[in-house]
Coordinates of C-alpha atoms and ligand atoms in Angstrom, one line a residue:
X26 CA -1.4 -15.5 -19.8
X27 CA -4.8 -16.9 -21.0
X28 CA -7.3 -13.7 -19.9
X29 CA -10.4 -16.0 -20.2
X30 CA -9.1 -18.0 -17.3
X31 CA -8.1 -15.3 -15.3
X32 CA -11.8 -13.9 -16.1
X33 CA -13.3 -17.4 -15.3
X34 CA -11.4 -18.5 -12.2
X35 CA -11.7 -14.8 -10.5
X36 CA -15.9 -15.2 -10.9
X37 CA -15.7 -18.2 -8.6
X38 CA -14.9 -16.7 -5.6
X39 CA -15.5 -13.4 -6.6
X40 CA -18.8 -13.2 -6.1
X41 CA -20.2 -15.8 -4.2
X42 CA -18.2 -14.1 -1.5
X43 CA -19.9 -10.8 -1.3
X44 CA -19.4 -9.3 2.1
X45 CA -22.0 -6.7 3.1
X46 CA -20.9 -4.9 6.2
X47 CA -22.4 -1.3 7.0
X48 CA -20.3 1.9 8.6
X49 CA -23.0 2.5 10.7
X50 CA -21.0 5.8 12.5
X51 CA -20.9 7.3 9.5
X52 CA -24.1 7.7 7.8
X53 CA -27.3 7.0 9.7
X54 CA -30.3 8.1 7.3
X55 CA -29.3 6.8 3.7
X56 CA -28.4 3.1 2.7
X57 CA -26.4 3.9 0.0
X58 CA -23.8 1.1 -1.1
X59 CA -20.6 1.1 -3.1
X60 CA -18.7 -2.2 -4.0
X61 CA -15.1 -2.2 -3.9
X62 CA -13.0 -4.5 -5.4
X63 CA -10.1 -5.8 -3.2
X64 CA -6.8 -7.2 -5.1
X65 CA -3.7 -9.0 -3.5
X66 CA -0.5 -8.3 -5.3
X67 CA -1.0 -6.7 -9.0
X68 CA 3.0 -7.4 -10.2
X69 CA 2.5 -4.4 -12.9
X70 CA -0.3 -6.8 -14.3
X71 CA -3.1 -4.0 -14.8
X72 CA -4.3 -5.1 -17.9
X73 CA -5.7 -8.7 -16.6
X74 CA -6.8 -7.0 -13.3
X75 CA -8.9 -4.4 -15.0
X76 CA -10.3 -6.6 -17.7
X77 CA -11.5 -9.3 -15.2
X78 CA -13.3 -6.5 -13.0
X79 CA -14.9 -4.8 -16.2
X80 CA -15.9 -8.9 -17.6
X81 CA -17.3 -9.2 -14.1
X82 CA -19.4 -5.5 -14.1
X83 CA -21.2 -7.0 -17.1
X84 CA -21.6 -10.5 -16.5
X85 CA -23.3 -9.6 -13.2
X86 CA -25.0 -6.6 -14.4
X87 CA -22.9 -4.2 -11.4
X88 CA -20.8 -1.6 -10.9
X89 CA -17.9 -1.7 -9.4
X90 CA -16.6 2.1 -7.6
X91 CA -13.3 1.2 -6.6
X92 CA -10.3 -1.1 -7.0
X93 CA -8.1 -1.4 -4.1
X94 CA -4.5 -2.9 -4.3
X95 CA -2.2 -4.5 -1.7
X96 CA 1.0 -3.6 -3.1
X97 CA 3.5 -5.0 -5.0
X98 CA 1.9 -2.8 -7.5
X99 CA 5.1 -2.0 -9.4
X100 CA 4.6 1.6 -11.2
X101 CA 7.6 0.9 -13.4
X102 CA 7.3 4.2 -16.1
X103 CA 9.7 3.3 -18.6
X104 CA 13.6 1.0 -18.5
X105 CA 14.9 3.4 -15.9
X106 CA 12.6 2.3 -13.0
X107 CA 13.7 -0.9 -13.5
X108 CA 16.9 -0.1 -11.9
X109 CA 15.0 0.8 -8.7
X110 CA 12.7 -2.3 -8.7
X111 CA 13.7 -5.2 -6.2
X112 CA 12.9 -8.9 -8.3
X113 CA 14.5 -11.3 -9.5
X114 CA 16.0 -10.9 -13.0
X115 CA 13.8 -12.9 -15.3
X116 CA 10.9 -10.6 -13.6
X117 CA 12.5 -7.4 -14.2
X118 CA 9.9 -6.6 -17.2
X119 CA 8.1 -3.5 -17.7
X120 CA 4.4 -5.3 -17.5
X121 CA 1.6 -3.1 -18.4
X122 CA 1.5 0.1 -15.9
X123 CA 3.6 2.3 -18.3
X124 CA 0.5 2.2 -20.6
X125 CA -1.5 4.2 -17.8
X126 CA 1.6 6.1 -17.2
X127 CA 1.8 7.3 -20.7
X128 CA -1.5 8.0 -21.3
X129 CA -2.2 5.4 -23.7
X130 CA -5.1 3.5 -21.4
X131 CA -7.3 5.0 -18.8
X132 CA -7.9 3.3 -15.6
X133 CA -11.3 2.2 -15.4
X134 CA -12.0 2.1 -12.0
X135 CA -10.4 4.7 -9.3
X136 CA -7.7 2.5 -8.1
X137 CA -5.8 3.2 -4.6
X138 CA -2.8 0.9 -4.0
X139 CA 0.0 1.0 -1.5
X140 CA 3.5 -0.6 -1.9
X141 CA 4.9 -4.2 -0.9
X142 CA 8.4 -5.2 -1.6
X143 CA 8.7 -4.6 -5.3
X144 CA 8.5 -1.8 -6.4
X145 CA 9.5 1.4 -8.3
X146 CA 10.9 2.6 -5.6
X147 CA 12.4 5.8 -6.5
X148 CA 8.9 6.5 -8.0
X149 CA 6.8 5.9 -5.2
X150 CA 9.9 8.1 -3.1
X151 CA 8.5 11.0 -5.4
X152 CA 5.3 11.0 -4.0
X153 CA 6.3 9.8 -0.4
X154 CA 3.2 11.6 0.6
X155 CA 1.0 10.0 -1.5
X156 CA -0.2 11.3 -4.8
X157 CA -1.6 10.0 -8.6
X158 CA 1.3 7.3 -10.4
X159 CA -1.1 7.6 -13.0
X160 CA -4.1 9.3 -13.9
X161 CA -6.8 7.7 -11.9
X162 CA -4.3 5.5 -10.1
X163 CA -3.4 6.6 -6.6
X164 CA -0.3 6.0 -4.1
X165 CA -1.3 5.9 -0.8
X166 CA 1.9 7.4 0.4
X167 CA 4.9 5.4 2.4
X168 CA 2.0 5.4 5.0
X169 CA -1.4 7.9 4.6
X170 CA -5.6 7.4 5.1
X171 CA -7.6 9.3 2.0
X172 CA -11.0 9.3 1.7
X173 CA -13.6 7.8 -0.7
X174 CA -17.2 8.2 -1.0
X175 CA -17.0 9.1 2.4
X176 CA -15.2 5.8 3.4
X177 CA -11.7 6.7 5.2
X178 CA -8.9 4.0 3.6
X179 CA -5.5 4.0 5.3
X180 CA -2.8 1.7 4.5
X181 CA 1.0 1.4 5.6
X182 CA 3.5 0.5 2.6
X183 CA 6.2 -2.3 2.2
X184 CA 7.1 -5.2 4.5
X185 CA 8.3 -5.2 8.0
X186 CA 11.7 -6.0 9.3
X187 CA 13.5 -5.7 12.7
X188 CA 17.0 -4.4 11.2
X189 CA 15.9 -1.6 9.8
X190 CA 12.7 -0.7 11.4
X191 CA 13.9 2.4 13.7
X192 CA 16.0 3.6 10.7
X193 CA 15.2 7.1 8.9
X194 CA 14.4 7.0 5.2
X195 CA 18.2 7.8 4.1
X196 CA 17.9 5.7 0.8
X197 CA 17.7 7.5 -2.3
X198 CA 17.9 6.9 -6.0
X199 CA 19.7 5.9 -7.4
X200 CA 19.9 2.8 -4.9
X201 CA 23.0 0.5 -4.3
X202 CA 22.1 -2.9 -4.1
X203 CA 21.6 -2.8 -0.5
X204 CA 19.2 0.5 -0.5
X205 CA 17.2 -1.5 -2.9
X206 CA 16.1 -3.7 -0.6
X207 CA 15.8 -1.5 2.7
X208 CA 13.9 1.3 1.0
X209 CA 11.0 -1.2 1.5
X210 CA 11.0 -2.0 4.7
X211 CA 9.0 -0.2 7.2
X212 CA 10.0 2.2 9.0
X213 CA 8.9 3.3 12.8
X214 CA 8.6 7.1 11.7
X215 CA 5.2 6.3 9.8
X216 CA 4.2 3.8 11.7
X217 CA 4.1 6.4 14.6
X218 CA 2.5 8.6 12.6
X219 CA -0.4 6.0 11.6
X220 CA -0.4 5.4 15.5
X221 CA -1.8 9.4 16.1
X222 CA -5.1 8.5 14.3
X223 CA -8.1 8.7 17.0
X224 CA -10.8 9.1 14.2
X225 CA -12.3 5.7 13.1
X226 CA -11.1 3.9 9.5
X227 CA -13.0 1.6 7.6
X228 CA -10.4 -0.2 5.7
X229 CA -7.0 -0.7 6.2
X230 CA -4.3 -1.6 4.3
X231 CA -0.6 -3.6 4.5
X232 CA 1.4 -5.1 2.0
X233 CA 2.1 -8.1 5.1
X234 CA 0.0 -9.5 7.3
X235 CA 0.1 -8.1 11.0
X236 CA 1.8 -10.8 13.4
X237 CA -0.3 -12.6 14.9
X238 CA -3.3 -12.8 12.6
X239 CA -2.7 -16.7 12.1
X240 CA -4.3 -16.7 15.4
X241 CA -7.8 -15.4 14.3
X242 CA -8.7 -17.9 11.2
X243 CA -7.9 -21.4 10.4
X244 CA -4.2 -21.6 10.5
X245 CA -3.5 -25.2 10.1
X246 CA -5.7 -25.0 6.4
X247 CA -3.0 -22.5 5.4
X248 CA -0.2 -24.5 7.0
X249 CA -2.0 -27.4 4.8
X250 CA -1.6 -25.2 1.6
X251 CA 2.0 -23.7 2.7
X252 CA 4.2 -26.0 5.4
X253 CA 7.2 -23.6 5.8
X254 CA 4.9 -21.3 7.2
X255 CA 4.3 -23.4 10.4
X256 CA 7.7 -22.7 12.1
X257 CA 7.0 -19.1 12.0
X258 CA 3.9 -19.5 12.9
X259 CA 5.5 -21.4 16.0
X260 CA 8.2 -18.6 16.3
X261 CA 5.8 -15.8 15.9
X262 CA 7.7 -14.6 13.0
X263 CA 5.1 -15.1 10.7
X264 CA 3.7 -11.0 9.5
X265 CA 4.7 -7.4 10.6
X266 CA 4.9 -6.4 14.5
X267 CA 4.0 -2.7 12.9
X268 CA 1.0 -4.4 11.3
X269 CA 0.1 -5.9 14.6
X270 CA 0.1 -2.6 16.7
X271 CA -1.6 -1.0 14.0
X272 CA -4.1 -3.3 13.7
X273 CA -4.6 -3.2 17.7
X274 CA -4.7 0.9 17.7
X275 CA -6.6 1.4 14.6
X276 CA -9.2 -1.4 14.8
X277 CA -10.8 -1.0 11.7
X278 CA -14.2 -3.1 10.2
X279 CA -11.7 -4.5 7.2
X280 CA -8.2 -5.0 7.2
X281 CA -6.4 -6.2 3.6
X282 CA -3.0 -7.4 3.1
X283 CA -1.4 -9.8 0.2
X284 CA 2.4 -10.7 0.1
X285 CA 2.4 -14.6 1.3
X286 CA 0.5 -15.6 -2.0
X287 CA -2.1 -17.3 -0.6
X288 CA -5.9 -16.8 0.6
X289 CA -6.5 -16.5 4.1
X290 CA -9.3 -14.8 6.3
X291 CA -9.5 -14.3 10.2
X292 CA -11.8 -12.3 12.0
X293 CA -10.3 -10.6 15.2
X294 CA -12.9 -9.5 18.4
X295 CA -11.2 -6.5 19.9
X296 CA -12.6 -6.8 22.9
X297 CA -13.1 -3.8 23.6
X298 CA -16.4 -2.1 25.0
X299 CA -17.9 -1.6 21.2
X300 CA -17.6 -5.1 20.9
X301 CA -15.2 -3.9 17.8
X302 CA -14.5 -6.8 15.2
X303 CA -11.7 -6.5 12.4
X304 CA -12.3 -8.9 9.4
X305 CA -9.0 -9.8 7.9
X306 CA -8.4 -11.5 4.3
X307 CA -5.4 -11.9 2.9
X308 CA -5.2 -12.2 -1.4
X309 CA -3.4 -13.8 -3.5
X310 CA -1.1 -12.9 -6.6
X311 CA -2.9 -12.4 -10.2
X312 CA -2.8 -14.8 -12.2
X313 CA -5.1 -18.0 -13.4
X314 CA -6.6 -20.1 -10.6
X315 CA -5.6 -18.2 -8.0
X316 CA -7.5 -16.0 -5.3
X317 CA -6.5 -13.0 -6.3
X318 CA -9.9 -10.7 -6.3
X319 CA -12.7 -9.7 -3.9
X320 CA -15.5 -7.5 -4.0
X321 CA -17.2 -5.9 -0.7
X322 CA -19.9 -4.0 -0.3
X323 CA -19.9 -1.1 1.9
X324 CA -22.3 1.7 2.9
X325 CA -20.9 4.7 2.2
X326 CA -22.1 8.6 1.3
X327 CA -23.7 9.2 -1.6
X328 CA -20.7 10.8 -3.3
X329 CA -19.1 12.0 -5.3
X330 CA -16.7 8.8 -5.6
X331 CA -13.6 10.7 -5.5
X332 CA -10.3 10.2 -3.5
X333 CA -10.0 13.0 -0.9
X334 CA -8.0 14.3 0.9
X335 CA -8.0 13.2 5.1
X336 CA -7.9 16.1 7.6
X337 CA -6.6 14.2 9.8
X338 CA -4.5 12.7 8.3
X339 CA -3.0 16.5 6.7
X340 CA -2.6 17.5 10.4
X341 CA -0.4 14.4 11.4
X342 CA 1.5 14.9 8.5
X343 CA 1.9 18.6 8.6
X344 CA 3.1 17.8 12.8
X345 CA 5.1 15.1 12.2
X346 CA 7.3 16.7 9.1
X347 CA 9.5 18.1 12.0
X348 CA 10.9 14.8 12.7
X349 CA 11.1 13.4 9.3
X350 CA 14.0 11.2 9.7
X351 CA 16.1 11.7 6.4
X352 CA 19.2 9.9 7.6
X353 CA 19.7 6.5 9.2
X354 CA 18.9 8.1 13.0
X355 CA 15.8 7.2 14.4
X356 CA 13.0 9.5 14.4
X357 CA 12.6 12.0 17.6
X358 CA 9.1 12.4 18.4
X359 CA 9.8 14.1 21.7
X360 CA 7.2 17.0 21.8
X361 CA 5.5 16.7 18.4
X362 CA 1.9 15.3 19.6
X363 CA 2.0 18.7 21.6
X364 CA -0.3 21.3 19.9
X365 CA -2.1 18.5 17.7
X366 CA -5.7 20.2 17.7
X367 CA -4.4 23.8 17.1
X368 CA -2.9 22.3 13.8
X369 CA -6.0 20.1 13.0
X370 CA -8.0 23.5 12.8
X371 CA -5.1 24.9 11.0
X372 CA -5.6 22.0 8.6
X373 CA -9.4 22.4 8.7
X374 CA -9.5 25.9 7.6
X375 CA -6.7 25.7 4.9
X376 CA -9.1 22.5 3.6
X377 CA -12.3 24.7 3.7
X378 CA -10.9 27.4 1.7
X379 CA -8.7 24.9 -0.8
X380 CA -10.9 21.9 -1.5
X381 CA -10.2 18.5 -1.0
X382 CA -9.0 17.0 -4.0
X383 CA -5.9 15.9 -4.4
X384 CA -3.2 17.5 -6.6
X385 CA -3.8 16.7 -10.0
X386 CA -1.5 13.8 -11.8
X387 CA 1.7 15.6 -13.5
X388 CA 4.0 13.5 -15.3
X389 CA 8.1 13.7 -14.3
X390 CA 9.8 11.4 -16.7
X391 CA 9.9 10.0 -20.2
X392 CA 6.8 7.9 -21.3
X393 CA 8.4 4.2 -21.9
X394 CA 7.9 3.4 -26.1
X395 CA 8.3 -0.1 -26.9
X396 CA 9.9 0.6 -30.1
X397 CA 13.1 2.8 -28.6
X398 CA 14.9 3.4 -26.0
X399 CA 14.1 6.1 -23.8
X400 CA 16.5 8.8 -23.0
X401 CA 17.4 8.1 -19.7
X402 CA 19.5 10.9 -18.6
X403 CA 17.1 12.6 -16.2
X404 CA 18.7 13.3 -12.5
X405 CA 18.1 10.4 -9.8
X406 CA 15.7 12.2 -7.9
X407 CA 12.6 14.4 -9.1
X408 CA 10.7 16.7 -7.8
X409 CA 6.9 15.6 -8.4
X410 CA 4.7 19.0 -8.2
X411 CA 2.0 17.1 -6.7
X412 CA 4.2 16.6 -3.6
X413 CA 5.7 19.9 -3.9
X414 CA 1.9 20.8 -3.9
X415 CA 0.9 19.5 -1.3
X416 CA 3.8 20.9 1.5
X417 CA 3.4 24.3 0.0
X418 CA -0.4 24.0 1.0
X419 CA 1.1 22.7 4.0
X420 CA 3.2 25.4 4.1
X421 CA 6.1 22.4 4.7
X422 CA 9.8 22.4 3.3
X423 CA 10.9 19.8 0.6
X424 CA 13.1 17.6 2.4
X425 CA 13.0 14.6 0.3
X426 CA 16.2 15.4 -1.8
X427 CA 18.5 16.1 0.9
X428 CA 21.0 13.9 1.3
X429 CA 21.9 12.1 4.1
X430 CA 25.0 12.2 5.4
X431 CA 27.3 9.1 5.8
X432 CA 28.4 10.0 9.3
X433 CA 25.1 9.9 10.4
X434 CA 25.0 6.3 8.8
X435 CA 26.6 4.4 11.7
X436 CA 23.8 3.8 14.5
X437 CA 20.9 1.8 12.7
X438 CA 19.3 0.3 15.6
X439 CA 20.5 -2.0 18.4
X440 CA 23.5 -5.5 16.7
X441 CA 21.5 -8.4 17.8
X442 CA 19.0 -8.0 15.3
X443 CA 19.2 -11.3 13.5
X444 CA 17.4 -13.4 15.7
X445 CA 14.1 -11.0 15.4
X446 CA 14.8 -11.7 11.4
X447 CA 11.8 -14.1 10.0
X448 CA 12.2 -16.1 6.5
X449 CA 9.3 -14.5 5.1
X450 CA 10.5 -11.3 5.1
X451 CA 12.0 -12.2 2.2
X452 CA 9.0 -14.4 0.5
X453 CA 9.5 -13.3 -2.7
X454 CA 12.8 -14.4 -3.2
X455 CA 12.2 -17.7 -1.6
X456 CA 8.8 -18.2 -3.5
X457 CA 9.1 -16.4 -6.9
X458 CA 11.1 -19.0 -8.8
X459 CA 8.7 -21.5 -7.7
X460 CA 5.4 -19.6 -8.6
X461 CA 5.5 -21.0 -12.7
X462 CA 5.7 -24.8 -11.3
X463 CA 2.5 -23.7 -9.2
X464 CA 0.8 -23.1 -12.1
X465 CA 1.0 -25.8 -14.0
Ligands
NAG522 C1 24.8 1.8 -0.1 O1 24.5 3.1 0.3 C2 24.3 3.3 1.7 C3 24.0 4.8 1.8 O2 22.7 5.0 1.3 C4 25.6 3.0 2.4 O3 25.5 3.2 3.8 C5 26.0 1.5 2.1 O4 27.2 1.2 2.7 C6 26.0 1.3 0.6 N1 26.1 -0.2 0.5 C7 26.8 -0.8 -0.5 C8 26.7 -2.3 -0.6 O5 27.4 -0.1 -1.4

């Protein structure tokens, strides 16, 4: 890929489209600013991504604080995530995240991503919770909210679809060629969990776009650019139903999604009493003349710029472990709300005394070298100590290693499921070998 071009074609919508929105709830005496830059789908392409933001810091004499990423982020660590990553063949390649895996680059910008549909998936299972892939490179979790700077970022990972929505997490690693593609999907168990936030996020985060959001911006433009999507449009098949309640519990200022690999922006009025407005954009994929980047502007605290941990966020997580559906069951949430603020405090206290910060970034396999092979006899799963970490602090169990069991595999939600099944859920597939003549 020809790097000036990426650099040249990013600056012309990059930043002639500064956004300057302030979190007015949040910090009432000081105008302090951070930019952050926004980024559709990075398809293990760090390199180009990082270069065009650093070629953009100089040209405009700025500083960016923070690179956000809407999945398909693929933190492929060396020939044995491959295995677990859902693309095509001729894409199956090991990119460029392995060299912040190994050490060998830095990240730099603090960079937050969550996942899409391809993925290392038995790596991002690791650190289910969310945690560093990479020094300076941070998961979100399967769902989570951190902070930054004072800003509170939530996000929900993978792509929605009806079949396997009420289903537990039972995949694990290594995945048969039908867990490969369901470990993606999204699953109710965290959307539930994202559903228990009361406290007020600035940003939020899906790999798809919630249903519905064609409504809210200029729809027949994008049906211009992309004619399948009008049917689903139509149908109302077009985005995530999860994404959709989310989006109508949650109501944050910014919403960011990627996925359909194209450029879109809607604004939603909640209209609700606060006269609360979510503005949507959806990126693109990165590579030369396409729409890939954005930089906002947002108040924010006057640091440090670190990713934090969210109290809130700990306490859901810390009630809802419970009912952490490890098999194909549906989740039971009867009775875990119950004792919610008890646990908060609980979470509150334990944060006081601990810090914040996240655990630090351990690495759990070989480092990929592009001049051998890598051993790759290591077990399916691994334990990541940052996870482990974190449930001790939460004084939680590991459960991500059990096993499900295959009796349990029968009930995955009601038969009839196929007519709630859009196109785009599998976009990729459908648009991938078509993205090189796009280019041309
Ligand atoms: C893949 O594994 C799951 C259990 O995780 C099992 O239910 C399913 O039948 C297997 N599918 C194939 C195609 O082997």
């Amino acid at each position: 890929m020809d790097l000036d071009m990426v650099i040249q074609t990013s600056f012309s919508f990059c930043f002639f489209n500064l956004v300057f929105h302030g979190f007015s709830h949040l910090f009432d005496s000081k105008q302090i600013s951070m930019k952050i830059a926004i980024e559709g789908c990075m398809h293990g392409d760090l390199d180009n991504v990082y270069s065009t933001l650093l070629h953009l810091q100089q040209v405009e004499n700025t500083k960016i604080d923070l690179l956000i990423c809407c999945g398909d982020f693929q933190a492929v660590r060396n020939e044995k995530d491959l295995e677990s990553l859902s693309v095509p063949p001729k894409y199956r390649a090991m990119n460029s995240f392995w060299k912040y895996y190994s050490g060998e680059k830095i990240a730099p910008f603090p960079t937050i991503f969550i996942g899409g549909n391809h993925e290392a998936s038995n790596y991002l299972w690791e650190l289910y919770y969310g945690g560093w892939a990479a020094p300076n490179i941070y998961f979100l979790g399967f769902a989570g909210v951190v902070k930054f700077g004072g800003i509170r970022i939530g996000g929900l990972s993978g792509i929605y679809k009806y079949r396997d929505y009420r289903s537990g997490h039972y995949e694990r690693p290594p995945y048969n060629n039908s867990d490969i593609k369901s470990v993606y999907h999204v699953r109710e168990y965290d959307v539930h969990k994202l559903m228990q936030i009361e406290e007020p996020v600035d940003i939020f985060v899906s790999h798809d776009w919630p249903l519905g959001i064609t409504d809210h911006g200029n729809w027949k433009n994008l049906v211009r650019e992309k004619p399948y999507f009008e049917k689903e449009i139509e149908d109302r098949t077009l985005g995530s139903k999860a994404g959709a309640e989310l989006l109508e519990k949650i109501k944050p200022p910014y919403w960011f999604s990627a996925h359909l690999h194209c450029k879109f922006a809607a604004v939603v009025q909640h209209g609700d009493d606060e006269g609360r407005i979510t503005k949507f954009l959806a990126l693109d994929k990165c590579i030369p003349r396409r729409k890939f980047l954005q930089i906002i502007e947002v108040e924010s605290g006057d640091g440090p710029y670190e990713i934090e941990y969210d109290e809130e966020w700990l306490a859901i997580t810390r009630r809802f472990n419970s009912v952490f559906p490890l098999t194909a069951k549906p989740a039971n949430f009867g009775g875990v709300q119950l004792g919610m603020e008890e646990c908060r405090e609980w979470v509150k206290s334990k944060l006081e005394s601990r810090g914040t910060k996240p655990f630090e970034f351990v690495r759990t396999v070989p480092c990929h070298n592009p001049s051998q092979t890598v051993a790759n006899n290591y077990p399916g799963h691994i334990r990541n100590p940052q996870t482990e970490g974190l449930l001790e602090f939460l004084e939680l169990p590991y459960v991500l290693d059990q096993s499900h069991s295959p009796a349990s595999a029968i009930s995955r939600g009601p038969a009839n499921y196929d007519s709630e099944d859009g196109p785009t859920d599998d976009v990729d597939e459908i648009q991938l070998p078509q993205e090189e003549e796009d280019d041309d």
